[in-house]
């Protein structure tokens, strides 16, 4: 049987576990790429089936956790009960420079800690008092975002008017974000809501003196484990001036002046395409997608970037490519013999299910399955041409699907999230968290690739896997 | 306000700032508490074959699973019925019924624990009625065991959720008490994130020769062996023992504040002989635990345990110079704080700042009694309802030598330039600590090792060359 047929069969077996109604839903979310790519379509960005064990999060996670959280000189208030802020406190690895409590509030969890009274009588008054307390205790905070949790929208609080009033009273940007967790069907709507709140309340509010010819913004790089710093270094090395990063180690000013650049480079398309489209339509700032994982994609991206600029940048890009090529070749020579032909299955979030494929290929590895927690159709369109025939593509994968697919397809490495990690490791399967880089990183740029290569090698070739089989049962 | 950043940096460390910080009434910064359903989930993991089922928004379930997996470095399964805007309008019955059917079919649980997020609580979903309808519609078999709990995140904390869920298990699944009871002692560990502790309880109870049930027992679920095979349900208290739970010879509660509703149900409603001891941290509390078990079960304490006690005491006397007179700040759940404080006092340590975000007035009173009973407890203040930003002000204005608490304490400890000994939940930046008991005499050894050696490491790390000695 061909790979394609084997994989089709595995998918069929997984689907057969479902009750009829759930099966009808789930079968539209999994496909195997065929020769002609006639199977290259699947359903996405719709409600998860109840009870199937989705890995998805919520709109709050997409707004507070992803988009707003890394804006370091603002205070992001988790407005509602204590849990949401608690669980998203320091767990994303969006690193930031600065003094905690002065110009960096990333390591904090600010919550209005709703009690029953707040549910019964409403939380607006409490919110007002909290906003005043914030300005007393943290006078150097540049602004406040109010990140709504589920109850806020259900009890009919009017945080928009509180924000408006208090913003005036306190002379401080206060941004209401209606990202209640029950809105939408995943993190994705939270990204969109957060993008819109930046558009409506922040973008273009501050004018930069002048826009230099090489001024750009890096959009959708969340500085996981220092990724944005690695990306920025790379862009600076080719002569560009990274004025803003959205959002990793970011400041409010970077959001306010985000429209005042020559070009937006977007890494995580899913979470920030809304705002780059807006900047293009309203301010005429063009945007392009880039990929900074692994030397092949970095090279492709740098050449594409160079085309947008003058000879100075083009020469600089060539210099940078020449400089790093031998270094990256050395990395590949070191790891390829240990990783060549190894099969990988991925299940991640915004951009990585397609963006890291190239980096694995740089190491001679093959991605045999990939998919997204909360992607839309345009993400899958951008994915099919990155994978070979026989690759299984899945949307909003459930725990049982991953377990069964892995049992049948025998990948050598799985890259997904913390919820998947220990299931795979209990199965004796090498695993790397591909949201948090498993507490390693950065993985972006030329700085990141050697670390990525080392980590994948470490996962697959760790001698600990040889211990799993008990010798007296062999 | 335009204040130079440097001045602000000094200002937030100052006594004036501390005053302002303690004057805040509504804003909560870095609280040492999570919400109810997290505790309910941990409780549900402790029953064999149980699948936790979260009724409400799906993001909450993702957060609970992430948090627990980061702490334990273990798989944590739980399903959600993914309520969205439509459910906010019409209620979550359709989600619950479909979710039960799918979860039952796919994950083949022996029982399920249904508990709620704040979304379901705010809209007032009647999960009892929904579940009845699910049975009627054959989404799950008529007799499928389900435990229910309302766990609103805007009341109490994770320990409240643990308590509500445990009570839900007993109310929903334990058969009525008969007159002829078993000779089985039911031991309730309370909200305890250490599989090492649960295993230590079982070892001690076995050494005492007691017939017991640990209710619940998630030690094998959150600390499963790697055999190359993933088991969805690797252990836990068997359903049969839950069903017989009201026929216990007696109940022993090993925590006070994380199980108060369950205790009332067992003691006052079911009228089962019940004892409560403080979490057995330290020699004195372990003695009390063993003597109580011995009395309840009519078993004598074996020589083996006397020797163990002797070794723990030996370790305490050996290491006392490294702990005696040292000043400590602590934060965490009330039962843990009570246990750790009594341990420090018996070592001659001086607790100074005790921060409890989720403690009750009763807890504060009992802490005051404990502290006033010891000459080493005279400097301590118990800060009820306070958070780790309050703690930071305390550490910077009234310095201590060590902070004890979960990983979230690392920022305040770093700012204060003191070591953090990680005890509690979550521990996300060190490995294996949850596998080492902090209860029983074994726990005494582990605590002394962690605390004394942290001071000694600190001394080696910071001493000048001339004072860098072989002997410590």
PDB file of C-alpha atoms in Angstrom, chain B residues 161-324:
ATOM      1  CA  UNK B 161     -13.674  23.497  44.038  1.00  0.00           C
ATOM      2  CA  UNK B 162     -11.856  20.438  45.296  1.00  0.00           C
ATOM      3  CA  UNK B 163     -14.179  20.341  48.279  1.00  0.00           C
ATOM      4  CA  UNK B 164     -17.362  20.822  46.234  1.00  0.00           C
ATOM      5  CA  UNK B 165     -16.342  18.119  43.804  1.00  0.00           C
ATOM      6  CA  UNK B 166     -15.461  15.638  46.538  1.00  0.00           C
ATOM      7  CA  UNK B 167     -18.799  16.267  48.206  1.00  0.00           C
ATOM      8  CA  UNK B 168     -20.407  15.825  44.794  1.00  0.00           C
ATOM      9  CA  UNK B 169     -18.808  12.389  44.437  1.00  0.00           C
ATOM     10  CA  UNK B 170     -20.093  11.301  47.833  1.00  0.00           C
ATOM     11  CA  UNK B 171     -23.593  12.718  47.381  1.00  0.00           C
ATOM     12  CA  UNK B 172     -23.939  11.402  43.878  1.00  0.00           C
ATOM     13  CA  UNK B 173     -22.270   8.026  43.945  1.00  0.00           C
ATOM     14  CA  UNK B 174     -21.940   6.681  47.487  1.00  0.00           C
ATOM     15  CA  UNK B 175     -24.668   4.233  48.499  1.00  0.00           C
ATOM     16  CA  UNK B 176     -26.696   5.157  51.617  1.00  0.00           C
ATOM     17  CA  UNK B 177     -25.140   4.229  54.935  1.00  0.00           C
ATOM     18  CA  UNK B 178     -26.267   0.879  56.312  1.00  0.00           C
ATOM     19  CA  UNK B 179     -26.233   0.049  59.984  1.00  0.00           C
ATOM     20  CA  UNK B 180     -23.620  -2.659  59.648  1.00  0.00           C
ATOM     21  CA  UNK B 181     -20.542  -0.788  58.585  1.00  0.00           C
ATOM     22  CA  UNK B 182     -17.218  -1.907  57.213  1.00  0.00           C
ATOM     23  CA  UNK B 183     -14.048  -1.807  59.183  1.00  0.00           C
ATOM     24  CA  UNK B 184     -12.560   0.423  56.565  1.00  0.00           C
ATOM     25  CA  UNK B 185     -11.108   3.766  57.485  1.00  0.00           C
ATOM     26  CA  UNK B 186     -11.572   6.458  54.862  1.00  0.00           C
ATOM     27  CA  UNK B 187      -8.716   8.911  54.728  1.00  0.00           C
ATOM     28  CA  UNK B 188      -9.224  12.235  52.938  1.00  0.00           C
ATOM     29  CA  UNK B 189      -5.938  13.878  51.979  1.00  0.00           C
ATOM     30  CA  UNK B 190      -7.512  17.186  50.889  1.00  0.00           C
ATOM     31  CA  UNK B 191      -6.147  19.446  48.149  1.00  0.00           C
ATOM     32  CA  UNK B 192      -2.632  18.089  47.953  1.00  0.00           C
ATOM     33  CA  UNK B 193      -0.645  18.324  44.741  1.00  0.00           C
ATOM     34  CA  UNK B 194       2.060  15.873  45.822  1.00  0.00           C
ATOM     35  CA  UNK B 195       1.663  12.312  44.579  1.00  0.00           C
ATOM     36  CA  UNK B 196       4.630  11.759  46.885  1.00  0.00           C
ATOM     37  CA  UNK B 197       2.441  12.730  49.834  1.00  0.00           C
ATOM     38  CA  UNK B 198      -0.396  10.428  48.829  1.00  0.00           C
ATOM     39  CA  UNK B 199       2.040   7.546  48.452  1.00  0.00           C
ATOM     40  CA  UNK B 200       3.536   8.350  51.838  1.00  0.00           C
ATOM     41  CA  UNK B 201       0.080   8.258  53.456  1.00  0.00           C
ATOM     42  CA  UNK B 202      -0.568   4.868  51.900  1.00  0.00           C
ATOM     43  CA  UNK B 203       2.781   3.534  53.049  1.00  0.00           C
ATOM     44  CA  UNK B 204       2.204   4.721  56.612  1.00  0.00           C
ATOM     45  CA  UNK B 205      -1.341   3.365  56.726  1.00  0.00           C
ATOM     46  CA  UNK B 206      -0.105   0.006  55.429  1.00  0.00           C
ATOM     47  CA  UNK B 207       2.670  -0.085  58.015  1.00  0.00           C
ATOM     48  CA  UNK B 208       0.030   0.497  60.658  1.00  0.00           C
ATOM     49  CA  UNK B 209      -1.915  -2.438  59.275  1.00  0.00           C
ATOM     50  CA  UNK B 210      -5.031  -0.380  58.661  1.00  0.00           C
ATOM     51  CA  UNK B 211      -7.703  -1.285  56.121  1.00  0.00           C
ATOM     52  CA  UNK B 212      -8.234   2.040  54.445  1.00  0.00           C
ATOM     53  CA  UNK B 213      -9.336   3.923  51.369  1.00  0.00           C
ATOM     54  CA  UNK B 214      -7.616   7.104  50.316  1.00  0.00           C
ATOM     55  CA  UNK B 215     -10.388   9.359  49.049  1.00  0.00           C
ATOM     56  CA  UNK B 216      -9.484  10.365  46.395  1.00  0.00           C
ATOM     57  CA  UNK B 217      -6.090   9.077  45.316  1.00  0.00           C
ATOM     58  CA  UNK B 218      -4.618  10.518  42.129  1.00  0.00           C
ATOM     59  CA  UNK B 219      -1.039   9.506  42.848  1.00  0.00           C
ATOM     60  CA  UNK B 220      -0.927   6.955  40.011  1.00  0.00           C
ATOM     61  CA  UNK B 221      -2.722   9.304  37.632  1.00  0.00           C
ATOM     62  CA  UNK B 222      -0.374  12.254  37.989  1.00  0.00           C
ATOM     63  CA  UNK B 223       2.730  10.123  38.418  1.00  0.00           C
ATOM     64  CA  UNK B 224       2.324   7.235  36.003  1.00  0.00           C
ATOM     65  CA  UNK B 225       5.174   4.973  34.934  1.00  0.00           C
ATOM     66  CA  UNK B 226       6.584   5.264  31.433  1.00  0.00           C
ATOM     67  CA  UNK B 227       6.165   1.817  29.923  1.00  0.00           C
ATOM     68  CA  UNK B 228       5.821   2.833  26.310  1.00  0.00           C
ATOM     69  CA  UNK B 229       2.075   2.564  26.569  1.00  0.00           C
ATOM     70  CA  UNK B 230      -0.275   5.469  27.265  1.00  0.00           C
ATOM     71  CA  UNK B 231      -3.022   4.628  29.705  1.00  0.00           C
ATOM     72  CA  UNK B 232      -5.886   7.042  29.838  1.00  0.00           C
ATOM     73  CA  UNK B 233      -6.888   5.848  33.315  1.00  0.00           C
ATOM     74  CA  UNK B 234      -3.782   4.663  35.146  1.00  0.00           C
ATOM     75  CA  UNK B 235      -5.277   4.371  38.622  1.00  0.00           C
ATOM     76  CA  UNK B 236      -7.206   6.028  41.396  1.00  0.00           C
ATOM     77  CA  UNK B 237      -9.687   5.163  44.105  1.00  0.00           C
ATOM     78  CA  UNK B 238     -11.910   2.375  42.732  1.00  0.00           C
ATOM     79  CA  UNK B 239     -15.547   3.215  42.111  1.00  0.00           C
ATOM     80  CA  UNK B 240     -16.579   0.348  44.412  1.00  0.00           C
ATOM     81  CA  UNK B 241     -14.799   2.009  47.314  1.00  0.00           C
ATOM     82  CA  UNK B 242     -16.473   5.294  46.526  1.00  0.00           C
ATOM     83  CA  UNK B 243     -19.838   3.570  46.427  1.00  0.00           C
ATOM     84  CA  UNK B 244     -19.156   2.115  49.882  1.00  0.00           C
ATOM     85  CA  UNK B 245     -17.791   5.381  51.237  1.00  0.00           C
ATOM     86  CA  UNK B 246     -20.690   6.027  53.593  1.00  0.00           C
ATOM     87  CA  UNK B 247     -20.167   2.655  55.240  1.00  0.00           C
ATOM     88  CA  UNK B 248     -16.764   3.635  56.505  1.00  0.00           C
ATOM     89  CA  UNK B 249     -15.817   2.793  60.046  1.00  0.00           C
ATOM     90  CA  UNK B 250     -14.680   6.366  60.259  1.00  0.00           C
ATOM     91  CA  UNK B 251     -13.220   9.302  58.383  1.00  0.00           C
ATOM     92  CA  UNK B 252      -9.885  10.917  58.915  1.00  0.00           C
ATOM     93  CA  UNK B 253      -9.373  14.304  57.280  1.00  0.00           C
ATOM     94  CA  UNK B 254      -5.753  15.282  56.789  1.00  0.00           C
ATOM     95  CA  UNK B 255      -6.553  18.879  55.949  1.00  0.00           C
ATOM     96  CA  UNK B 256      -8.931  21.341  57.533  1.00  0.00           C
ATOM     97  CA  UNK B 257      -9.627  24.154  55.111  1.00  0.00           C
ATOM     98  CA  UNK B 258      -9.742  22.407  51.742  1.00  0.00           C
ATOM     99  CA  UNK B 259     -12.476  19.953  52.764  1.00  0.00           C
ATOM    100  CA  UNK B 260     -14.803  21.832  55.092  1.00  0.00           C
ATOM    101  CA  UNK B 261     -18.026  21.160  53.141  1.00  0.00           C
ATOM    102  CA  UNK B 262     -17.173  17.482  52.723  1.00  0.00           C
ATOM    103  CA  UNK B 263     -16.357  17.228  56.418  1.00  0.00           C
ATOM    104  CA  UNK B 264     -19.720  18.718  57.355  1.00  0.00           C
ATOM    105  CA  UNK B 265     -21.481  16.289  55.061  1.00  0.00           C
ATOM    106  CA  UNK B 266     -19.706  13.267  56.527  1.00  0.00           C
ATOM    107  CA  UNK B 267     -19.797  14.350  60.134  1.00  0.00           C
ATOM    108  CA  UNK B 268     -23.042  16.268  60.507  1.00  0.00           C
ATOM    109  CA  UNK B 269     -25.273  14.859  57.779  1.00  0.00           C
ATOM    110  CA  UNK B 270     -24.069  11.272  57.591  1.00  0.00           C
ATOM    111  CA  UNK B 271     -23.013  11.187  61.237  1.00  0.00           C
ATOM    112  CA  UNK B 272     -19.960   9.048  60.589  1.00  0.00           C
ATOM    113  CA  UNK B 273     -17.219   9.085  63.269  1.00  0.00           C
ATOM    114  CA  UNK B 274     -14.819  11.713  62.019  1.00  0.00           C
ATOM    115  CA  UNK B 275     -11.459  13.067  63.061  1.00  0.00           C
ATOM    116  CA  UNK B 276      -9.454  15.911  61.585  1.00  0.00           C
ATOM    117  CA  UNK B 277      -5.738  16.409  62.024  1.00  0.00           C
ATOM    118  CA  UNK B 278      -3.547  19.154  60.663  1.00  0.00           C
ATOM    119  CA  UNK B 279      -1.702  18.219  57.477  1.00  0.00           C
ATOM    120  CA  UNK B 280       1.070  16.009  58.879  1.00  0.00           C
ATOM    121  CA  UNK B 281       4.032  18.233  58.094  1.00  0.00           C
ATOM    122  CA  UNK B 282       6.781  18.095  60.723  1.00  0.00           C
ATOM    123  CA  UNK B 283       7.391  15.646  63.530  1.00  0.00           C
ATOM    124  CA  UNK B 284       4.649  16.841  65.876  1.00  0.00           C
ATOM    125  CA  UNK B 285       1.898  16.753  63.270  1.00  0.00           C
ATOM    126  CA  UNK B 286       3.067  13.392  61.970  1.00  0.00           C
ATOM    127  CA  UNK B 287       2.976  12.035  65.528  1.00  0.00           C
ATOM    128  CA  UNK B 288      -0.557  13.307  65.840  1.00  0.00           C
ATOM    129  CA  UNK B 289      -1.592  11.753  62.542  1.00  0.00           C
ATOM    130  CA  UNK B 290      -0.190   8.343  63.478  1.00  0.00           C
ATOM    131  CA  UNK B 291      -1.677   8.390  66.968  1.00  0.00           C
ATOM    132  CA  UNK B 292      -5.066   9.353  65.593  1.00  0.00           C
ATOM    133  CA  UNK B 293      -4.989   6.539  63.036  1.00  0.00           C
ATOM    134  CA  UNK B 294      -3.791   4.139  65.702  1.00  0.00           C
ATOM    135  CA  UNK B 295      -6.672   5.118  67.939  1.00  0.00           C
ATOM    136  CA  UNK B 296      -9.329   5.082  65.231  1.00  0.00           C
ATOM    137  CA  UNK B 297      -8.258   1.717  63.831  1.00  0.00           C
ATOM    138  CA  UNK B 298      -7.175   0.106  67.088  1.00  0.00           C
ATOM    139  CA  UNK B 299      -3.683  -0.587  65.798  1.00  0.00           C
ATOM    140  CA  UNK B 300      -0.426   0.051  67.566  1.00  0.00           C
ATOM    141  CA  UNK B 301       2.357   2.032  65.979  1.00  0.00           C
ATOM    142  CA  UNK B 302       5.039  -0.437  64.815  1.00  0.00           C
ATOM    143  CA  UNK B 303       8.691  -0.293  65.806  1.00  0.00           C
ATOM    144  CA  UNK B 304       9.617   0.440  62.206  1.00  0.00           C
ATOM    145  CA  UNK B 305       7.822   3.760  62.416  1.00  0.00           C
ATOM    146  CA  UNK B 306       9.416   4.513  65.777  1.00  0.00           C
ATOM    147  CA  UNK B 307      12.787   4.104  64.092  1.00  0.00           C
ATOM    148  CA  UNK B 308      11.697   6.292  61.224  1.00  0.00           C
ATOM    149  CA  UNK B 309      10.621   8.933  63.681  1.00  0.00           C
ATOM    150  CA  UNK B 310      13.964   8.659  65.406  1.00  0.00           C
ATOM    151  CA  UNK B 311      15.828   9.186  62.148  1.00  0.00           C
ATOM    152  CA  UNK B 312      13.727  12.234  61.299  1.00  0.00           C
ATOM    153  CA  UNK B 313      14.415  13.678  64.748  1.00  0.00           C
ATOM    154  CA  UNK B 314      18.097  12.900  64.294  1.00  0.00           C
ATOM    155  CA  UNK B 315      18.064  14.822  61.008  1.00  0.00           C
ATOM    156  CA  UNK B 316      16.332  17.700  62.769  1.00  0.00           C
ATOM    157  CA  UNK B 317      18.882  17.915  65.558  1.00  0.00           C
ATOM    158  CA  UNK B 318      21.754  17.502  63.066  1.00  0.00           C
ATOM    159  CA  UNK B 319      20.492  20.336  60.870  1.00  0.00           C
ATOM    160  CA  UNK B 320      19.020  22.682  63.454  1.00  0.00           C
ATOM    161  CA  UNK B 321      21.881  25.221  63.301  1.00  0.00           C
ATOM    162  CA  UNK B 322      21.085  25.901  59.663  1.00  0.00           C
ATOM    163  CA  UNK B 323      17.447  26.687  60.331  1.00  0.00           C
ATOM    164  CA  UNK B 324      17.304  27.972  63.913  1.00  0.00           C
TER     165      UNK B 324
END
